[in-house]
Short mmCIF file of C-alpha atoms and ligand atoms in Angstrom, two decimals:
data_model
loop_
_atom_site.label_atom_id
_atom_site.label_comp_id
_atom_site.label_asym_id
_atom_site.label_seq_id
_atom_site.Cartn_x
_atom_site.Cartn_y
_atom_site.Cartn_z
CA UNK A 1 17.01 3.28 -5.43
CA UNK A 2 14.05 1.67 -4.01
CA UNK A 3 14.03 -1.98 -5.36
CA UNK A 4 10.46 -2.46 -8.46
CA UNK A 5 9.52 -4.71 -6.22
CA UNK A 6 8.72 -3.08 -3.27
CA UNK A 7 6.57 -0.42 -5.24
CA UNK A 8 5.01 -2.36 -7.75
CA UNK A 9 1.27 -3.59 -8.40
CA UNK A 10 0.51 -6.78 -9.57
CA UNK A 11 -2.24 -8.39 -11.37
CA UNK A 12 -2.87 -11.42 -11.75
CA UNK A 13 -3.82 -13.53 -14.98
CA UNK A 14 -5.60 -16.99 -15.23
CA UNK A 15 -4.41 -18.11 -18.64
CA UNK A 16 -7.00 -20.35 -18.80
CA UNK A 17 -9.51 -17.79 -18.86
CA UNK A 18 -8.19 -15.13 -20.20
CA UNK A 19 -8.24 -14.53 -23.24
CA UNK A 20 -8.58 -17.31 -26.52
CA UNK A 21 -6.27 -16.62 -29.35
CA UNK A 22 -7.03 -19.57 -31.66
CA UNK A 23 -10.63 -20.26 -31.11
CA UNK A 24 -10.61 -23.58 -28.89
CA UNK A 25 -12.50 -22.15 -25.96
CA UNK A 26 -9.42 -22.18 -23.56
CA UNK A 27 -7.28 -18.95 -22.90
CA UNK A 28 -3.79 -18.89 -23.74
CA UNK A 29 -0.32 -17.04 -24.07
CA UNK A 30 -1.01 -15.05 -27.49
CA UNK A 31 -4.32 -14.02 -26.20
CA UNK A 32 -2.03 -12.67 -22.86
CA UNK A 33 0.17 -11.07 -25.39
CA UNK A 34 -2.65 -9.46 -27.28
CA UNK A 35 -4.06 -7.88 -24.31
CA UNK A 36 -0.44 -6.65 -22.25
CA UNK A 37 -1.77 -2.98 -23.16
CA UNK A 38 -5.05 -3.23 -21.25
CA UNK A 39 -3.17 -4.09 -18.35
CA UNK A 40 -0.50 -1.33 -19.39
CA UNK A 41 -3.45 1.22 -20.02
CA UNK A 42 -5.21 0.09 -16.51
CA UNK A 43 -1.21 1.03 -14.51
CA UNK A 44 -0.17 -2.17 -13.44
CA UNK A 45 3.51 -2.65 -12.73
CA UNK A 46 3.71 -6.16 -13.09
CA UNK A 47 1.88 -9.48 -14.67
CA UNK A 48 1.50 -12.36 -12.77
CA UNK A 49 0.64 -15.50 -15.18
CA UNK A 50 -0.76 -18.59 -13.04
CA UNK A 51 1.02 -21.70 -14.55
CA UNK A 52 0.91 -22.81 -17.87
CA UNK A 53 3.48 -25.66 -18.11
CA UNK A 54 2.58 -29.06 -19.26
CA UNK A 55 0.16 -30.47 -17.60
CA UNK A 56 -2.98 -32.96 -17.67
CA UNK A 57 -5.01 -30.05 -16.26
CA UNK A 58 -6.62 -31.98 -13.55
CA UNK A 59 -5.83 -29.08 -11.23
CA UNK A 60 -5.50 -26.89 -14.39
CA UNK A 61 -1.20 -26.12 -14.44
CA UNK A 62 -1.05 -26.52 -10.89
CA UNK A 63 -0.12 -30.34 -11.41
CA UNK A 64 3.19 -30.00 -13.42
CA UNK A 65 4.26 -32.60 -15.89
CA UNK A 66 6.98 -30.84 -17.30
CA UNK A 67 8.66 -27.24 -15.65
CA UNK A 68 10.11 -26.76 -18.48
CA UNK A 69 7.78 -27.11 -21.25
CA UNK A 70 4.26 -25.72 -22.29
CA UNK A 71 1.56 -26.35 -22.40
CA UNK A 72 -0.16 -27.44 -25.60
CA UNK A 73 -3.09 -25.43 -25.16
CA UNK A 74 -1.21 -22.68 -24.64
CA UNK A 75 1.39 -22.23 -26.96
CA UNK A 76 4.94 -22.79 -27.03
CA UNK A 77 8.12 -22.18 -25.34
CA UNK A 78 8.63 -19.18 -27.93
CA UNK A 79 5.26 -17.71 -27.35
CA UNK A 80 6.38 -17.86 -23.36
CA UNK A 81 9.49 -15.58 -24.13
CA UNK A 82 7.67 -13.45 -26.21
CA UNK A 83 5.53 -12.86 -23.50
CA UNK A 84 8.11 -11.85 -21.29
CA UNK A 85 9.88 -10.03 -24.05
CA UNK A 86 6.36 -7.94 -24.65
CA UNK A 87 5.56 -7.13 -21.08
CA UNK A 88 9.29 -5.68 -20.57
CA UNK A 89 8.65 -4.20 -23.99
CA UNK A 90 5.79 -2.37 -22.11
CA UNK A 91 8.33 -1.63 -19.13
CA UNK A 92 6.71 -3.98 -17.17
CA UNK A 93 8.10 -6.62 -14.71
CA UNK A 94 6.57 -10.44 -15.07
CA UNK A 95 6.42 -13.30 -12.86
CA UNK A 96 5.52 -16.95 -13.38
CA UNK A 97 4.04 -19.05 -10.75
CA UNK A 98 6.46 -22.27 -9.68
CA UNK A 99 4.46 -25.17 -8.16
CA UNK A 100 7.28 -26.55 -6.58
CA UNK A 101 5.75 -28.30 -3.61
CA UNK A 102 4.13 -31.18 -5.78
CA UNK A 103 4.34 -32.33 -9.29
CA UNK A 104 1.59 -33.85 -11.38
CA UNK A 105 1.40 -37.78 -10.78
CA UNK A 106 2.03 -37.79 -14.53
CA UNK A 107 5.38 -36.30 -14.18
CA UNK A 108 7.91 -38.95 -15.39
CA UNK A 109 9.41 -38.60 -12.43
CA UNK A 110 6.71 -39.81 -10.47
CA UNK A 111 5.75 -42.73 -12.78
CA UNK A 112 9.20 -43.70 -11.98
CA UNK A 113 8.92 -43.41 -8.52
CA UNK A 114 6.29 -45.16 -8.13
CA UNK A 115 6.77 -48.30 -9.86
CA UNK A 116 9.09 -49.47 -7.66
CA UNK A 117 11.19 -49.21 -4.08
CA UNK A 118 14.41 -49.43 -6.18
CA UNK A 119 14.05 -47.14 -9.23
CA UNK A 120 16.86 -44.11 -9.48
CA UNK A 121 13.84 -41.45 -8.56
CA UNK A 122 12.30 -43.86 -5.64
CA UNK A 123 13.24 -41.11 -3.24
CA UNK A 124 12.31 -38.34 -5.41
CA UNK A 125 8.89 -37.79 -3.92
CA UNK A 126 7.72 -38.41 0.35
CA UNK A 127 7.43 -42.03 0.46
CA UNK A 128 6.53 -43.81 3.68
CA UNK A 129 5.22 -47.21 4.93
CA UNK A 130 2.13 -47.74 6.67
CA UNK A 131 1.05 -48.52 10.03
CA UNK A 132 -1.03 -51.27 11.33
CA UNK A 133 -0.50 -55.30 10.43
CA UNK A 134 -0.05 -55.13 6.76
CA UNK A 135 0.77 -51.36 6.84
CA UNK A 136 -2.42 -50.45 5.26
CA UNK A 137 -3.16 -47.39 7.46
CA UNK A 138 -1.68 -43.98 6.52
CA UNK A 139 2.32 -43.18 8.25
CA UNK A 140 0.68 -40.84 10.12
CA UNK A 141 -2.10 -38.02 10.72
CA UNK A 142 -1.03 -35.67 8.58
CA UNK A 143 -3.83 -33.70 6.96
CA UNK A 144 -4.53 -32.53 3.19
CA UNK A 145 -5.23 -29.17 2.35
CA UNK A 146 -9.16 -30.41 1.87
CA UNK A 147 -8.63 -30.67 6.09
CA UNK A 148 -10.66 -33.84 6.76
CA UNK A 149 -8.57 -36.02 4.53
CA UNK A 150 -5.52 -38.15 4.69
CA UNK A 151 -2.22 -36.14 3.02
CA UNK A 152 -1.29 -39.77 2.58
CA UNK A 153 -2.63 -42.36 -0.88
CA UNK A 154 -1.31 -45.72 -0.64
CA UNK A 155 0.28 -46.99 -3.79
CA UNK A 156 0.38 -50.95 -4.23
CA UNK A 157 3.18 -51.36 -6.73
CA UNK A 158 5.60 -50.26 -3.52
CA UNK A 159 3.07 -50.97 -0.89
CA UNK A 160 4.00 -47.98 0.69
CA UNK A 161 1.90 -44.30 1.17
CA UNK A 162 3.41 -41.07 -0.82
CA UNK A 163 2.47 -37.69 0.33
CA UNK A 164 0.12 -35.33 -1.32
CA UNK A 165 -0.77 -31.94 0.66
CA UNK A 166 -2.98 -31.20 -1.80
CA UNK A 167 -4.84 -33.43 -3.97
CA UNK A 168 -4.26 -37.46 -4.58
CA UNK A 169 -2.90 -36.82 -8.06
CA UNK A 170 -0.21 -34.16 -6.84
CA UNK A 171 2.31 -36.01 -5.37
CA UNK A 172 5.07 -33.84 -2.81
CA UNK A 173 8.55 -33.95 -3.84
CA UNK A 174 11.22 -34.65 -1.67
CA UNK A 175 12.94 -31.70 -1.21
CA UNK A 176 15.57 -33.35 0.72
CA UNK A 177 16.63 -34.98 -1.70
CA UNK A 178 19.60 -33.66 -3.16
CA UNK A 179 18.79 -34.68 -6.52
CA UNK A 180 15.37 -32.95 -6.39
CA UNK A 181 16.80 -29.93 -5.19
CA UNK A 182 19.21 -29.38 -7.84
CA UNK A 183 16.46 -30.66 -10.53
CA UNK A 184 13.96 -27.91 -9.10
CA UNK A 185 16.65 -25.04 -9.17
CA UNK A 186 17.38 -25.95 -12.53
CA UNK A 187 14.52 -25.20 -13.75
CA UNK A 188 14.42 -22.15 -11.33
CA UNK A 189 17.33 -21.02 -13.42
CA UNK A 190 15.86 -22.16 -16.86
CA UNK A 191 12.84 -19.19 -16.36
CA UNK A 192 14.93 -16.90 -15.29
CA UNK A 193 17.73 -17.36 -17.84
CA UNK A 194 14.66 -16.57 -20.46
CA UNK A 195 14.52 -12.99 -18.06
CA UNK A 196 11.66 -13.52 -15.87
CA UNK A 197 11.57 -10.94 -13.28
CA UNK A 198 10.35 -13.64 -10.36
CA UNK A 199 8.31 -16.02 -9.27
CA UNK A 200 4.89 -16.95 -7.26
CA UNK A 201 5.48 -19.53 -5.09
CA UNK A 202 2.84 -22.07 -5.10
CA UNK A 203 1.81 -23.51 -1.68
CA UNK A 204 5.57 -22.57 -0.90
CA UNK A 205 4.81 -22.99 3.12
CA UNK A 206 4.43 -26.29 2.61
CA UNK A 207 7.65 -27.72 1.20
CA UNK A 208 9.41 -28.89 4.07
CA UNK A 209 7.81 -31.04 6.76
CA UNK A 210 9.49 -32.61 9.77
CA UNK A 211 11.59 -35.70 8.26
CA UNK A 212 10.48 -37.53 11.29
CA UNK A 213 6.87 -37.56 10.63
CA UNK A 214 5.94 -36.76 13.70
CA UNK A 215 2.06 -36.42 14.34
CA UNK A 216 0.74 -33.15 14.28
CA UNK A 217 -0.97 -32.09 17.56
CA UNK A 218 -4.69 -32.53 17.77
CA UNK A 219 -6.72 -28.62 18.34
CA UNK A 220 -9.82 -27.50 16.42
CA UNK A 221 -9.58 -23.86 15.51
CA UNK A 222 -10.58 -22.17 12.57
CA UNK A 223 -8.53 -20.83 9.92
CA UNK A 224 -8.70 -18.38 7.10
CA UNK A 225 -12.54 -19.15 7.72
CA UNK A 226 -12.02 -22.66 7.41
CA UNK A 227 -12.30 -25.31 10.57
CA UNK A 228 -9.39 -26.98 10.67
CA UNK A 229 -8.82 -29.70 13.20
CA UNK A 230 -5.06 -30.92 13.44
CA UNK A 231 -2.65 -28.11 13.51
CA UNK A 232 0.15 -28.02 10.76
CA UNK A 233 3.06 -27.70 12.68
CA UNK A 234 5.53 -30.35 11.69
CA UNK A 235 4.38 -29.62 7.97
CA UNK A 236 3.81 -26.22 7.33
CA UNK A 237 5.81 -22.90 7.88
CA UNK A 238 8.92 -24.90 9.28
CA UNK A 239 12.11 -23.55 10.40
CA UNK A 240 13.74 -25.70 7.29
CA UNK A 241 11.15 -24.20 4.63
CA UNK A 242 12.49 -20.40 5.73
CA UNK A 243 16.05 -21.53 4.92
CA UNK A 244 14.62 -22.88 1.50
CA UNK A 245 13.42 -19.44 1.14
CA UNK A 246 16.83 -18.23 1.85
CA UNK A 247 18.53 -20.92 -0.56
CA UNK A 248 16.13 -19.88 -3.27
CA UNK A 249 16.62 -16.10 -2.92
CA UNK A 250 20.50 -16.95 -3.35
CA UNK A 251 19.72 -18.45 -6.84
CA UNK A 252 17.71 -15.08 -8.10
CA UNK A 253 20.84 -12.72 -6.29
CA UNK A 254 22.92 -14.21 -9.35
CA UNK A 255 20.62 -12.57 -11.79
CA UNK A 256 21.08 -8.99 -12.60
CA UNK A 257 17.61 -6.78 -12.16
CA UNK A 258 16.04 -7.45 -8.42
CA UNK A 259 14.46 -10.66 -9.26
CA UNK A 260 11.50 -11.49 -6.70
CA UNK A 261 9.77 -14.09 -4.83
CA UNK A 262 6.61 -13.92 -3.77
CA UNK A 263 5.60 -17.04 -1.42
CA UNK A 264 1.95 -18.21 -1.19
CA UNK A 265 2.07 -18.67 2.77
CA UNK A 266 -0.64 -19.47 5.23
CA UNK A 267 -0.59 -18.80 8.38
CA UNK A 268 -0.33 -15.39 11.03
CA UNK A 269 1.90 -12.29 10.27
CA UNK A 270 4.45 -12.49 12.84
CA UNK A 271 5.40 -16.25 11.41
CA UNK A 272 4.94 -15.47 7.52
CA UNK A 273 7.33 -12.29 7.92
CA UNK A 274 10.06 -15.18 9.18
CA UNK A 275 10.19 -16.33 5.49
CA UNK A 276 11.54 -12.50 4.56
CA UNK A 277 14.54 -13.79 7.06
CA UNK A 278 15.26 -9.78 6.94
CA UNK A 279 16.05 -9.37 2.70
CA UNK A 280 18.02 -12.51 2.89
CA UNK A 281 14.69 -14.59 2.06
CA UNK A 282 11.54 -14.04 -0.16
CA UNK A 283 10.52 -10.42 -1.08
CA UNK A 284 7.43 -10.71 -0.58
CA UNK A 285 4.47 -12.79 0.67
CA UNK A 286 0.58 -12.79 0.74
CA UNK A 287 -1.43 -12.00 3.32
CA UNK A 288 -4.18 -13.83 2.86
CA UNK A 289 -6.12 -11.75 5.70
CA UNK A 290 -8.35 -9.71 3.28
CA UNK A 291 -9.90 -12.80 1.75
CA UNK A 292 -12.15 -12.63 4.21
CA UNK A 293 -12.57 -9.20 5.22
CA UNK A 294 -15.40 -7.97 7.36
CA UNK A 295 -16.80 -4.96 5.58
CA UNK A 296 -15.93 -2.95 8.69
CA UNK A 297 -13.44 0.11 9.58
CA UNK A 298 -12.69 -1.06 12.64
CA UNK A 299 -11.76 -4.54 11.18
CA UNK A 300 -9.58 -3.09 8.64
CA UNK A 301 -7.94 -0.68 11.25
CA UNK A 302 -6.73 -3.70 12.97
CA UNK A 303 -5.64 -5.51 10.51
CA UNK A 304 -3.80 -3.31 8.26
CA UNK A 305 -2.43 -2.15 12.09
CA UNK A 306 -0.99 -5.96 12.26
CA UNK A 307 0.55 -5.76 8.74
CA UNK A 308 1.94 -2.58 9.83
CA UNK A 309 3.80 -3.89 12.54
CA UNK A 310 5.02 -6.86 11.38
CA UNK A 311 6.25 -5.95 7.98
CA UNK A 312 7.55 -2.30 8.78
CA UNK A 313 10.26 -0.83 5.72
CA UNK A 314 11.66 -1.69 3.41
CA UNK A 315 9.07 -4.60 3.97
CA UNK A 316 5.88 -4.08 2.04
CA UNK A 317 2.85 -6.44 2.94
CA UNK A 318 1.36 -7.71 0.32
CA UNK A 319 -2.58 -7.13 -0.14
CA UNK A 320 -5.18 -9.20 -1.83
CA UNK A 321 -8.74 -9.26 -1.94
CA UNK A 322 -9.58 -11.58 -4.73
CA UNK A 323 -7.68 -14.68 -6.68
CA UNK A 324 -8.66 -17.91 -8.50
CA UNK A 325 -9.33 -19.75 -5.34
CA UNK A 326 -11.32 -17.53 -3.25
CA UNK A 327 -14.38 -15.91 -3.58
CA UNK A 328 -14.91 -13.08 -5.40
CA UNK A 329 -15.31 -9.96 -3.39
CA UNK A 330 -18.51 -8.59 -4.90
CA UNK A 331 -19.94 -12.18 -3.68
CA UNK A 332 -18.63 -10.95 0.30
CA UNK A 333 -20.31 -7.50 -0.19
CA UNK A 334 -23.75 -8.82 -1.27
CA UNK A 335 -23.32 -7.37 -4.44
CA UNK A 336 -22.89 -3.80 -3.44
CA UNK A 337 -20.90 -2.24 -6.35
CA UNK A 338 -20.04 0.88 -3.97
CA UNK A 339 -18.65 -1.31 -1.20
CA UNK A 340 -16.36 -2.96 -4.12
CA UNK A 341 -15.16 0.68 -5.31
CA UNK A 342 -14.47 1.43 -1.13
CA UNK A 343 -12.39 -1.80 -1.19
CA UNK A 344 -10.51 -0.89 -4.55
CA UNK A 345 -9.60 2.49 -2.86
CA UNK A 346 -8.06 0.68 0.19
CA UNK A 347 -6.53 -1.83 -1.67
CA UNK A 348 -4.85 0.93 -4.06
CA UNK A 349 -3.57 3.37 -1.57
CA UNK A 350 -2.36 0.95 1.57
CA UNK A 351 1.24 0.32 2.08
CA UNK A 352 2.76 -2.29 0.15
CA UNK A 353 1.96 -4.27 -2.90
CA UNK A 354 -1.39 -4.67 -4.06
CA UNK A 355 -2.71 -7.64 -6.27
CA UNK A 356 -5.75 -7.95 -8.52
CA UNK A 357 -7.00 -10.77 -9.98
CA UNK A 358 -8.30 -10.40 -13.29
CA UNK A 359 -12.02 -9.33 -13.74
CA UNK A 360 -11.86 -7.75 -10.29
CA UNK A 361 -11.10 -4.30 -11.72
CA UNK A 362 -14.74 -4.69 -13.41
CA UNK A 363 -16.59 -6.35 -10.17
CA UNK A 364 -16.87 -9.76 -11.73
CA UNK A 365 -19.48 -11.60 -9.85
CA UNK A 366 -19.33 -15.13 -8.64
CA UNK A 367 -20.54 -17.46 -11.39
CA UNK A 368 -23.34 -19.77 -9.79
CA UNK A 369 -22.74 -23.20 -10.92
CA UNK A 370 -24.02 -26.56 -10.23
CA UNK A 371 -21.76 -28.31 -7.98
CA UNK A 372 -22.16 -31.56 -9.93
CA UNK A 373 -20.84 -30.16 -13.15
CA UNK A 374 -18.02 -29.16 -11.36
CA UNK A 375 -14.40 -29.12 -13.09
CA UNK A 376 -11.97 -27.91 -10.13
CA UNK A 377 -11.03 -31.31 -8.60
CA UNK A 378 -11.57 -29.51 -5.16
CA UNK A 379 -15.29 -29.34 -5.78
CA UNK A 380 -15.37 -33.15 -6.34
CA UNK A 381 -14.10 -33.84 -2.60
CA UNK A 382 -16.69 -31.72 -1.39
CA UNK A 383 -19.44 -32.60 -3.76
CA UNK A 384 -21.06 -34.88 -1.01
CA UNK A 385 -21.98 -32.12 1.26
CA UNK A 386 -25.56 -30.77 1.35
CA UNK A 387 -25.93 -27.59 -0.50
CA UNK A 388 -27.41 -25.78 2.65
CA UNK A 389 -24.09 -26.51 4.37
CA UNK A 390 -21.65 -25.01 1.28
CA UNK A 391 -24.25 -21.63 1.26
CA UNK A 392 -23.29 -20.76 5.06
CA UNK A 393 -19.70 -21.06 4.32
CA UNK A 394 -19.52 -17.68 2.56
CA UNK A 395 -16.93 -19.69 0.60
CA UNK A 396 -16.77 -21.43 -2.95
CA UNK A 397 -15.94 -24.70 -2.70
CA UNK A 398 -15.71 -24.89 -6.35
CA UNK A 399 -13.69 -22.54 -7.45
CA UNK A 400 -14.92 -22.78 -11.43
CA UNK A 401 -17.12 -20.00 -10.29
CA UNK A 402 -14.58 -17.21 -9.66
CA UNK A 403 -12.52 -18.62 -12.84
CA UNK A 404 -15.26 -18.29 -15.90
CA UNK A 405 -14.07 -16.40 -18.82
CA UNK A 406 -13.07 -12.42 -18.60
CA UNK A 407 -15.84 -10.68 -19.77
CA UNK A 408 -14.38 -8.41 -22.42
CA UNK A 409 -17.35 -7.25 -24.41
CA UNK A 410 -20.81 -7.65 -24.71
CA UNK A 411 -20.62 -10.00 -27.95
CA UNK A 412 -21.38 -13.45 -28.02
CA UNK A 413 -18.86 -15.18 -25.58
CA UNK A 414 -18.10 -12.01 -24.06
CA UNK A 415 -15.06 -11.93 -26.77
CA UNK A 416 -12.93 -14.26 -24.39
CA UNK A 417 -13.69 -16.66 -27.35
CA UNK A 418 -15.00 -16.45 -31.01
CA UNK A 419 -18.63 -16.85 -31.40
CA UNK A 420 -19.74 -20.39 -32.21
CA UNK A 421 -16.90 -21.77 -29.62
CA UNK A 422 -17.63 -23.76 -26.47
CA UNK A 423 -15.57 -22.01 -23.79
CA UNK A 424 -13.84 -24.19 -21.05
CA UNK A 425 -16.29 -22.71 -18.35
CA UNK A 426 -19.64 -21.13 -18.88
CA UNK A 427 -19.89 -17.66 -18.82
CA UNK A 428 -20.65 -15.58 -15.78
CA UNK A 429 -24.60 -14.38 -17.09
CA UNK A 430 -23.83 -10.82 -15.95
CA UNK A 431 -21.41 -10.32 -18.53
CA UNK A 432 -23.74 -8.66 -21.04
CA UNK A 433 -23.57 -5.40 -18.59
CA UNK A 434 -20.61 -5.90 -16.69
CA UNK A 435 -17.96 -6.06 -19.35
CA UNK A 436 -14.66 -4.19 -19.75
CA UNK A 437 -15.67 -2.43 -23.00
CA UNK A 438 -19.05 -1.39 -21.54
CA UNK A 439 -17.14 0.38 -18.56
CA UNK A 440 -13.95 1.72 -20.76
CA UNK A 441 -13.92 5.53 -20.05
CA UNK A 442 -17.15 5.75 -18.33
CA UNK A 443 -17.08 7.79 -15.73
CA UNK A 444 -18.10 6.44 -12.17
CA UNK A 445 -17.27 2.70 -13.24
CA UNK A 446 -15.21 0.59 -11.32
CA UNK A 447 -12.64 -0.16 -13.90
CA UNK A 448 -11.88 3.44 -14.37
CA UNK A 449 -11.86 4.03 -10.35
CA UNK A 450 -9.24 1.37 -10.95
CA UNK A 451 -7.60 3.17 -13.85
CA UNK A 452 -7.27 6.39 -11.25
CA UNK A 453 -6.40 4.79 -8.54
CA UNK A 454 -3.07 2.61 -10.66
CA UNK A 455 -2.10 6.38 -12.05
CA UNK A 456 -2.47 8.04 -8.76
CA UNK A 457 -0.47 5.68 -7.30
CA UNK A 458 1.99 4.94 -9.74
CA UNK A 459 2.89 9.22 -10.24
CA UNK A 460 2.53 9.49 -6.70
CA UNK A 461 6.11 8.75 -4.04
CA UNK A 462 3.63 9.20 -1.08
CA UNK A 463 1.72 6.27 -2.25
CA UNK A 464 4.59 4.10 -3.49
CA UNK A 465 6.87 4.66 -0.24
CA UNK A 466 5.11 7.15 2.06
CA UNK A 467 5.27 5.48 5.60
CA UNK A 468 1.61 5.27 6.78
CA UNK A 469 0.06 6.24 10.08
CA UNK A 470 -3.44 5.52 10.93
CA UNK A 471 -5.80 8.79 12.03
CA UNK A 472 -6.59 9.07 15.37
CA UNK A 473 -9.88 10.43 16.55
CA UNK A 474 -12.16 8.99 13.77
CA UNK A 475 -15.79 8.51 14.15
CA UNK A 476 -16.57 4.34 14.53
CA UNK A 477 -17.20 3.82 10.75
CA UNK A 478 -14.50 5.67 9.40
CA UNK A 479 -11.40 4.33 7.90
CA UNK A 480 -8.74 6.82 8.03
CA UNK A 481 -5.05 6.58 7.47
CA UNK A 482 -1.88 9.39 6.23
CA UNK A 483 0.33 8.35 3.97
CA UNK A 484 3.47 11.63 3.92
CA UNK A 485 1.24 13.82 2.84
CA UNK A 486 -2.16 12.23 1.93
CA UNK A 487 -4.82 11.62 3.79
CA UNK A 488 -7.27 8.68 2.62
CA UNK A 489 -11.03 8.39 4.39
CA UNK A 490 -13.51 5.65 3.90
CA UNK A 491 -16.39 5.68 5.13
CA UNK A 492 -17.43 2.12 5.65
CA UNK A 493 -20.64 2.83 8.23
CA UNK A 494 -24.09 3.43 7.64
CA UNK A 495 -24.27 6.94 8.91
CA UNK A 496 -23.63 10.04 6.87
CA UNK A 497 -20.00 10.55 9.38
CA UNK A 498 -18.33 14.57 9.51
CA UNK A 499 -14.35 13.87 9.78
CA UNK A 500 -12.07 16.75 10.94
CA UNK A 501 -9.45 16.56 8.05
CA UNK A 502 -9.45 18.32 4.89
CA UNK A 503 -7.36 19.28 1.94
CA UNK A 504 -7.06 18.95 -1.41
CA UNK A 505 -9.46 16.67 -3.47
CA UNK A 506 -7.58 14.20 -5.58
CA UNK A 507 -9.84 11.89 -5.63
CA UNK A 508 -13.34 10.22 -4.70
CA UNK A 509 -15.55 7.71 -4.50
CA UNK A 510 -18.77 7.69 -3.62
CA UNK A 511 -20.98 10.54 -2.16
CA UNK A 512 -18.44 13.22 -0.01
CA UNK A 513 -18.25 17.20 0.31
CA UNK A 514 -14.71 18.02 1.18
CA UNK A 515 -15.44 21.72 3.33
CA UNK A 516 -12.74 23.49 4.79
CA UNK A 517 -11.08 21.70 8.20
CA UNK A 518 -13.95 19.31 7.89
CA UNK A 519 -15.07 16.14 5.51
CA UNK A 520 -18.35 15.08 5.46
CA UNK A 521 -18.69 11.06 4.07
CA UNK A 522 -21.80 9.21 3.20
CA UNK A 523 -21.87 5.95 3.44
CA UNK A 524 -19.79 3.76 1.17
CA UNK A 525 -17.89 7.04 0.06
CA UNK A 526 -14.15 7.71 0.46
CA UNK A 527 -11.53 10.35 -0.61
CA UNK A 528 -7.69 10.79 -0.98
CA UNK A 529 -6.79 14.20 0.13
CA UNK A 530 -3.51 15.97 -0.30
CA UNK A 531 -2.87 18.16 3.22
CA UNK A 532 0.13 18.94 4.72
CA UNK A 533 -0.79 19.57 8.30
CA UNK A 534 -4.35 18.45 9.43
CA UNK A 535 -6.76 21.72 9.95
CA UNK A 536 -8.59 20.93 13.33
CA UNK A 537 -11.62 23.47 13.46
C1 GLC B 601 -2.59 -23.12 -4.56
C2 GLC B 601 -3.38 -22.91 -5.89
C3 GLC B 601 -4.16 -23.69 -6.04
C4 GLC B 601 -3.69 -24.96 -6.52
C5 GLC B 601 -3.11 -25.36 -5.26
C6 GLC B 601 -2.32 -26.30 -5.32
O1 GLC B 601 -3.31 -23.05 -3.58
O2 GLC B 601 -3.18 -21.48 -5.66
O3 GLC B 601 -4.86 -22.95 -7.41
O4 GLC B 601 -4.80 -25.70 -6.56
O5 GLC B 601 -2.16 -24.45 -4.88
O6 GLC B 601 -0.92 -26.09 -6.68
#
């Protein structure tokens, strides 16, 4: 039997912004539970919940201070258990989000670790002496994820530096210390024991660094749409990190029901497939190339081909167009909702596991927010960049813009929290028009398109497990592929185009005319056709 994680579709919930059940302006676990039917009715198979563990919330949960407790504003451990059980009661799977690379600097382990060089937790984080006369220069040239700043932070108490791959208040754990490994593995088991079906693993590729602290080579290059000056050969996707993937998998394998691991890793597909270790490592890795797509049939064809080549069955490419860190896709297509519909068609008919970020299904746009008011700590780092530079990046550096409250309806506070309460982030001003209630049951709405696509996918062996083959001899502008007996076509060009493929129309987006032996697609349209043999005219 095909394991669930190979055929599932994932809906990402960002708890803080999803649904506020107790009127404090902050989403919470009971709020998520209240909305599980919504996710289920859309047709998703899996819910991935971003971190809700105890945290000072400087990075809104990605800075954990206790892995086995729930942050007060999100609920209790009982709520977390109820969330797991309620997801299961609906026949879905649930993945939690594990931040294994670093803790909060408020975690008791780090408070202890930074207090002296001799305390019992002294070696729980990555500490090193500095360079220069009095050690006041960082140990080496390793850069943080912010690209331009050092990965090292000075601690006066120890007169040493600690490593922080992400932000200074997120010190990296020393996974080469067996006690650390044990403690973190215990956490993994803690949640597996409660019945969670798997984990999304936060910046997984950065956990095992070169123990010799070798300098990274200086080689300026573009990476994921951002400039990168120092390459990360000694700090990212190292061979030891691939081994860690296998160790974690071995823990999951102790449990029944195919618990699954989905890694947040960055790099080219041929490197990333190493994490899967031919079935002995992570189950899935995010392929983030789609986050920086060009709305262009040729771009999609090439990218899909590269993923297909590197992740042949039973491996599954994991597609992602949006998440809580990067721009909403609508802003990448100048707000064109027809293009957003074509992208949904592609995402949900490809071979592999599609992931959808809350709000993507109604075409939520980035909420333009002044940089100076940003709560996102990443925005604070880049605050001095002139606005025109930020605008030209085509990327949001203030993640608040993609994390505003979920737009449930047109009422005050969009149904996210009660009227009169101030939500933790402002609402997207489009919410009176762009919301779930307005699109629910409306023919032609994006929400109903997601539902139709997910329903089609859930009921179609061809879409779930069928091989993918690119169609040949298509006019430039048209993306086309076959999934077993189905044909998917999308016109991403600017002219109406006719192709020599036809079949029974299962689903259409935009304006199309399916004829005998041929199909005409107007710009920004697409179809799913059922056909056994392509008819050539
Ligand atoms: C990942 C998360 C991001 C977080 C960072 C540090 O990239 O997706 O939201 O800030 O890791 O944990």
